[in-house]
């Protein structure tokens, strides 16, 4: 484990389902991030949270809804997804926003939308 | 628009055969250039941050260098355990948004 734990590791959902991804870190970091990694594409930033407050929404469709109840937990609520949303969803954290010491990533949730 | 391009897309080396990975970037106001390693089924693992042209950093068989337009990741005498996808990312802009722009990665395979 890297210090950032993501659950579940794999998720298959239908287009009408509602599911949530969970991310947890106990590194004492103040910033958390959601990234999407699709096949043959670069990692794409989705959301940024700093001290529980959302500071960046990278034009993400409303069918993705993030939630950050505290600095240690981050959720991504999913509803009415499309097959093209199938991807690896990565959570990351850093001590400070844009920390130059790098981000700590979780192992991701492999999402398949059928 | 900030952009990162990595080449080659894939690289096969024999054990001990040194080579370099390229990361070309365009960014308004570079705050940092990052290298990550990603193993299959795992998230990226931080390797280096470079801040200004001329800077170099080393870790075991890896050495990262930076110019005003590109960064290189030099791999000296690689071993099979160096096989992974190497990602380059930049952070730029006048404000600190925490946003990293990633390249598509170079997948390295080192054969024994």
Tab-separated table of C-alpha atoms in Angstrom:
chain	number	residue	atom	x	y	z
A	1	UNK	CA	0.000	0.000	0.000
A	2	UNK	CA	1.255	3.483	-0.881
A	3	UNK	CA	-0.529	5.358	1.888
A	4	UNK	CA	-3.496	6.185	-0.330
A	5	UNK	CA	-6.153	3.467	-0.340
A	6	UNK	CA	-8.847	3.255	-2.978
A	7	UNK	CA	-11.908	1.009	-2.889
A	8	UNK	CA	-13.201	-0.880	-4.670
A	9	UNK	CA	-10.292	-1.986	-6.892
A	10	UNK	CA	-12.666	-3.086	-9.640
A	11	UNK	CA	-16.220	-2.008	-10.397
A	12	UNK	CA	-18.649	-3.015	-13.122
A	13	UNK	CA	-21.794	-0.947	-13.339
A	14	UNK	CA	-24.708	-0.485	-15.670
A	15	UNK	CA	-25.511	2.864	-17.184
A	16	UNK	CA	-28.485	3.365	-14.863
A	17	UNK	CA	-26.661	2.426	-11.653
A	18	UNK	CA	-25.413	4.693	-8.906
A	19	UNK	CA	-22.109	3.831	-7.267
A	20	UNK	CA	-19.370	5.547	-5.292
A	21	UNK	CA	-15.599	5.349	-5.303
A	22	UNK	CA	-13.754	5.886	-2.052
A	23	UNK	CA	-10.284	7.248	-1.383
A	24	UNK	CA	-8.616	7.407	2.018
A	25	UNK	CA	-5.235	8.733	3.119
A	26	UNK	CA	-3.692	8.929	6.555
A	27	UNK	CA	-0.550	10.762	5.480
A	28	UNK	CA	-1.651	14.050	6.960
A	29	UNK	CA	-1.923	15.566	3.503
A	30	UNK	CA	-4.121	18.594	2.919
A	31	UNK	CA	-4.789	18.338	-0.817
A	32	UNK	CA	-6.539	15.528	-2.675
A	33	UNK	CA	-7.131	14.897	-6.339
A	34	UNK	CA	-9.179	12.727	-8.690
A	35	UNK	CA	-7.589	11.719	-11.992
A	36	UNK	CA	-8.968	9.649	-14.885
A	37	UNK	CA	-6.667	7.353	-16.858
A	38	UNK	CA	-8.084	6.009	-20.124
A	39	UNK	CA	-6.321	3.585	-22.407
A	40	UNK	CA	-3.725	5.268	-24.631
A	41	UNK	CA	-4.502	8.688	-23.118
A	42	UNK	CA	-2.659	10.842	-20.600
A	43	UNK	CA	-3.858	11.109	-17.022
A	44	UNK	CA	-6.586	13.707	-16.918
A	45	UNK	CA	-7.254	15.830	-13.861
A	46	UNK	CA	-10.889	15.819	-12.759
A	47	UNK	CA	-11.133	17.545	-9.371
A	48	UNK	CA	-8.878	19.167	-6.799
A	49	UNK	CA	-9.637	19.644	-3.115
A	50	UNK	CA	-7.577	21.715	-0.708
A	51	UNK	CA	-8.461	21.589	3.000
A	52	UNK	CA	-11.806	19.978	2.055
A	53	UNK	CA	-12.709	22.786	-0.338
A	54	UNK	CA	-13.005	22.137	-4.061
A	55	UNK	CA	-10.551	24.358	-5.908
A	56	UNK	CA	-10.643	22.865	-9.385
A	57	UNK	CA	-13.298	21.237	-11.553
A	58	UNK	CA	-11.755	20.424	-14.906
A	59	UNK	CA	-15.024	20.682	-16.863
A	60	UNK	CA	-16.156	17.282	-15.625
A	61	UNK	CA	-19.711	16.162	-16.564
A	62	UNK	CA	-22.234	16.364	-13.746
A	63	UNK	CA	-22.688	12.582	-13.737
A	64	UNK	CA	-19.463	12.624	-11.694
A	65	UNK	CA	-20.007	14.195	-8.287
A	66	UNK	CA	-17.104	14.516	-5.842
A	67	UNK	CA	-17.361	14.791	-2.082
A	68	UNK	CA	-14.662	15.578	0.459
A	69	UNK	CA	-16.023	15.335	4.021
A	70	UNK	CA	-12.575	15.823	5.591
A	71	UNK	CA	-8.939	16.049	4.540
A	72	UNK	CA	-8.494	12.283	4.790
A	73	UNK	CA	-11.397	11.091	2.666
A	74	UNK	CA	-12.495	11.724	-0.872
A	75	UNK	CA	-15.418	10.194	-2.726
A	76	UNK	CA	-16.505	10.147	-6.341
A	77	UNK	CA	-20.219	9.527	-6.771
A	78	UNK	CA	-21.222	8.083	-10.123
A	79	UNK	CA	-24.636	8.038	-11.782
A	80	UNK	CA	-25.976	7.429	-15.284
A	81	UNK	CA	-22.522	6.876	-16.695
A	82	UNK	CA	-21.676	6.160	-20.318
A	83	UNK	CA	-19.514	3.329	-21.695
A	84	UNK	CA	-16.819	5.883	-22.573
A	85	UNK	CA	-16.472	6.593	-18.853
A	86	UNK	CA	-14.833	3.197	-18.449
A	87	UNK	CA	-11.305	3.896	-17.200
A	88	UNK	CA	-8.935	3.707	-14.260
A	89	UNK	CA	-9.848	6.342	-11.683
A	90	UNK	CA	-6.922	7.422	-9.565
A	91	UNK	CA	-6.937	9.331	-6.331
A	92	UNK	CA	-3.867	11.239	-5.180
A	93	UNK	CA	-2.874	13.396	-2.255
A	94	UNK	CA	-0.131	15.872	-1.441
A	95	UNK	CA	1.027	17.694	1.666
A	96	UNK	CA	0.247	21.057	0.132
A	97	UNK	CA	-1.639	22.079	-3.010
A	98	UNK	CA	0.665	21.533	-5.983
A	99	UNK	CA	3.376	20.129	-3.732
A	100	UNK	CA	6.710	19.999	-5.535
A	101	UNK	CA	7.605	16.828	-3.638
A	102	UNK	CA	5.094	15.033	-5.802
A	103	UNK	CA	1.761	13.440	-5.292
A	104	UNK	CA	1.068	10.067	-3.661
A	105	UNK	CA	-1.290	8.046	-5.813
A	106	UNK	CA	-3.551	5.182	-4.872
A	107	UNK	CA	-3.731	2.018	-6.972
A	108	UNK	CA	-6.949	3.144	-8.588
A	109	UNK	CA	-10.420	1.788	-9.249
A	110	UNK	CA	-10.836	0.027	-12.594
A	111	UNK	CA	-14.338	1.035	-13.719
A	112	UNK	CA	-16.241	-0.718	-16.488
A	113	UNK	CA	-19.576	0.706	-17.613
A	114	UNK	CA	-21.777	-1.768	-19.439
B	1	UNK	CA	-2.344	25.673	-23.832
B	2	UNK	CA	-0.006	23.624	-21.649
B	3	UNK	CA	1.043	20.405	-23.354
B	4	UNK	CA	3.346	17.434	-22.735
B	5	UNK	CA	4.497	14.958	-25.383
B	6	UNK	CA	6.550	11.879	-24.579
B	7	UNK	CA	8.585	9.742	-26.944
B	8	UNK	CA	8.971	7.013	-27.807
B	9	UNK	CA	5.606	5.500	-26.949
B	10	UNK	CA	7.274	2.155	-26.269
B	11	UNK	CA	10.893	1.102	-25.833
B	12	UNK	CA	12.429	-2.349	-25.631
B	13	UNK	CA	15.945	-2.709	-24.257
B	14	UNK	CA	18.237	-5.549	-23.424
B	15	UNK	CA	19.473	-5.649	-19.862
B	16	UNK	CA	22.459	-3.328	-19.600
B	17	UNK	CA	21.563	-1.350	-22.733
B	18	UNK	CA	21.400	2.321	-21.756
B	19	UNK	CA	18.911	4.715	-23.368
B	20	UNK	CA	16.899	7.889	-22.872
B	21	UNK	CA	13.234	8.814	-22.727
B	22	UNK	CA	12.116	12.222	-23.970
B	23	UNK	CA	9.505	14.613	-22.606
B	24	UNK	CA	8.792	17.747	-24.643
B	25	UNK	CA	6.641	20.402	-23.051
B	26	UNK	CA	5.046	23.767	-23.596
B	27	UNK	CA	3.843	25.586	-20.514
B	28	UNK	CA	3.271	29.153	-19.460
B	29	UNK	CA	5.530	29.643	-16.487
B	30	UNK	CA	7.020	26.306	-15.449
B	31	UNK	CA	6.573	25.675	-11.738
B	32	UNK	CA	7.912	22.135	-11.916
B	33	UNK	CA	8.438	19.133	-14.187
B	34	UNK	CA	7.729	15.750	-12.654
B	35	UNK	CA	8.687	12.182	-13.515
B	36	UNK	CA	6.623	9.248	-12.296
B	37	UNK	CA	6.896	5.500	-12.711
B	38	UNK	CA	3.747	3.389	-13.107
B	39	UNK	CA	3.676	-0.393	-12.809
B	40	UNK	CA	0.749	-2.400	-14.217
B	41	UNK	CA	-2.277	-2.336	-11.921
B	42	UNK	CA	-0.802	0.399	-9.738
B	43	UNK	CA	-0.893	4.147	-9.458
B	44	UNK	CA	2.034	6.334	-10.497
B	45	UNK	CA	4.995	6.529	-8.123
B	46	UNK	CA	6.856	9.823	-7.790
B	47	UNK	CA	10.473	9.866	-8.978
B	48	UNK	CA	11.760	13.440	-9.474
B	49	UNK	CA	10.864	17.114	-9.641
B	50	UNK	CA	12.927	19.494	-11.776
B	51	UNK	CA	12.451	23.241	-11.565
B	52	UNK	CA	14.772	25.042	-13.958
B	53	UNK	CA	16.818	24.480	-17.088
B	54	UNK	CA	20.148	22.845	-16.402
B	55	UNK	CA	18.966	21.006	-13.337
B	56	UNK	CA	19.712	17.294	-12.975
B	57	UNK	CA	18.598	14.647	-10.466
B	58	UNK	CA	19.628	11.039	-10.018
B	59	UNK	CA	18.191	7.973	-8.376
B	60	UNK	CA	19.913	4.616	-8.785
B	61	UNK	CA	20.050	3.933	-12.557
B	62	UNK	CA	17.844	6.921	-13.434
B	63	UNK	CA	18.954	10.455	-14.199
B	64	UNK	CA	16.576	13.252	-15.155
B	65	UNK	CA	17.670	16.418	-16.933
B	66	UNK	CA	15.806	19.569	-17.941
B	67	UNK	CA	16.094	22.195	-20.675
B	68	UNK	CA	13.708	25.033	-21.506
B	69	UNK	CA	11.768	22.818	-23.899
B	70	UNK	CA	12.288	19.218	-22.855
B	71	UNK	CA	13.354	16.766	-20.216
B	72	UNK	CA	15.199	13.506	-20.575
B	73	UNK	CA	15.103	10.458	-18.370
B	74	UNK	CA	18.359	8.600	-18.861
B	75	UNK	CA	18.431	4.950	-17.864
B	76	UNK	CA	21.907	3.536	-17.372
B	77	UNK	CA	22.476	-0.231	-17.538
B	78	UNK	CA	18.788	-1.026	-16.988
B	79	UNK	CA	17.573	-4.169	-15.281
B	80	UNK	CA	14.323	-6.087	-15.887
B	81	UNK	CA	12.857	-4.539	-12.742
B	82	UNK	CA	13.079	-1.133	-14.430
B	83	UNK	CA	10.305	-2.259	-16.786
B	84	UNK	CA	7.355	0.092	-16.287
B	85	UNK	CA	5.564	3.038	-17.848
B	86	UNK	CA	7.337	6.332	-17.208
B	87	UNK	CA	5.163	9.436	-17.030
B	88	UNK	CA	6.185	13.050	-17.368
B	89	UNK	CA	4.051	15.904	-16.050
B	90	UNK	CA	4.319	19.676	-15.777
B	91	UNK	CA	2.824	22.223	-13.454
B	92	UNK	CA	2.660	25.746	-14.752
B	93	UNK	CA	0.865	29.030	-14.567
B	94	UNK	CA	1.082	32.027	-12.310
B	95	UNK	CA	-1.146	30.592	-9.633
B	96	UNK	CA	-0.822	27.357	-7.695
B	97	UNK	CA	-3.822	25.278	-8.789
B	98	UNK	CA	-2.254	21.925	-8.078
B	99	UNK	CA	-2.981	20.912	-11.661
B	100	UNK	CA	-0.475	18.578	-13.302
B	101	UNK	CA	-0.541	18.083	-17.083
B	102	UNK	CA	0.646	14.576	-17.963
B	103	UNK	CA	2.111	13.095	-21.121
B	104	UNK	CA	0.865	9.786	-22.442
B	105	UNK	CA	3.884	7.923	-21.095
B	106	UNK	CA	6.679	5.714	-22.388
B	107	UNK	CA	6.346	1.994	-21.726
B	108	UNK	CA	9.766	0.494	-21.122
B	109	UNK	CA	10.456	-3.220	-21.351
B	110	UNK	CA	13.877	-4.500	-20.290
B	111	UNK	CA	14.646	-8.048	-21.306
B	112	UNK	CA	17.176	-10.191	-19.431
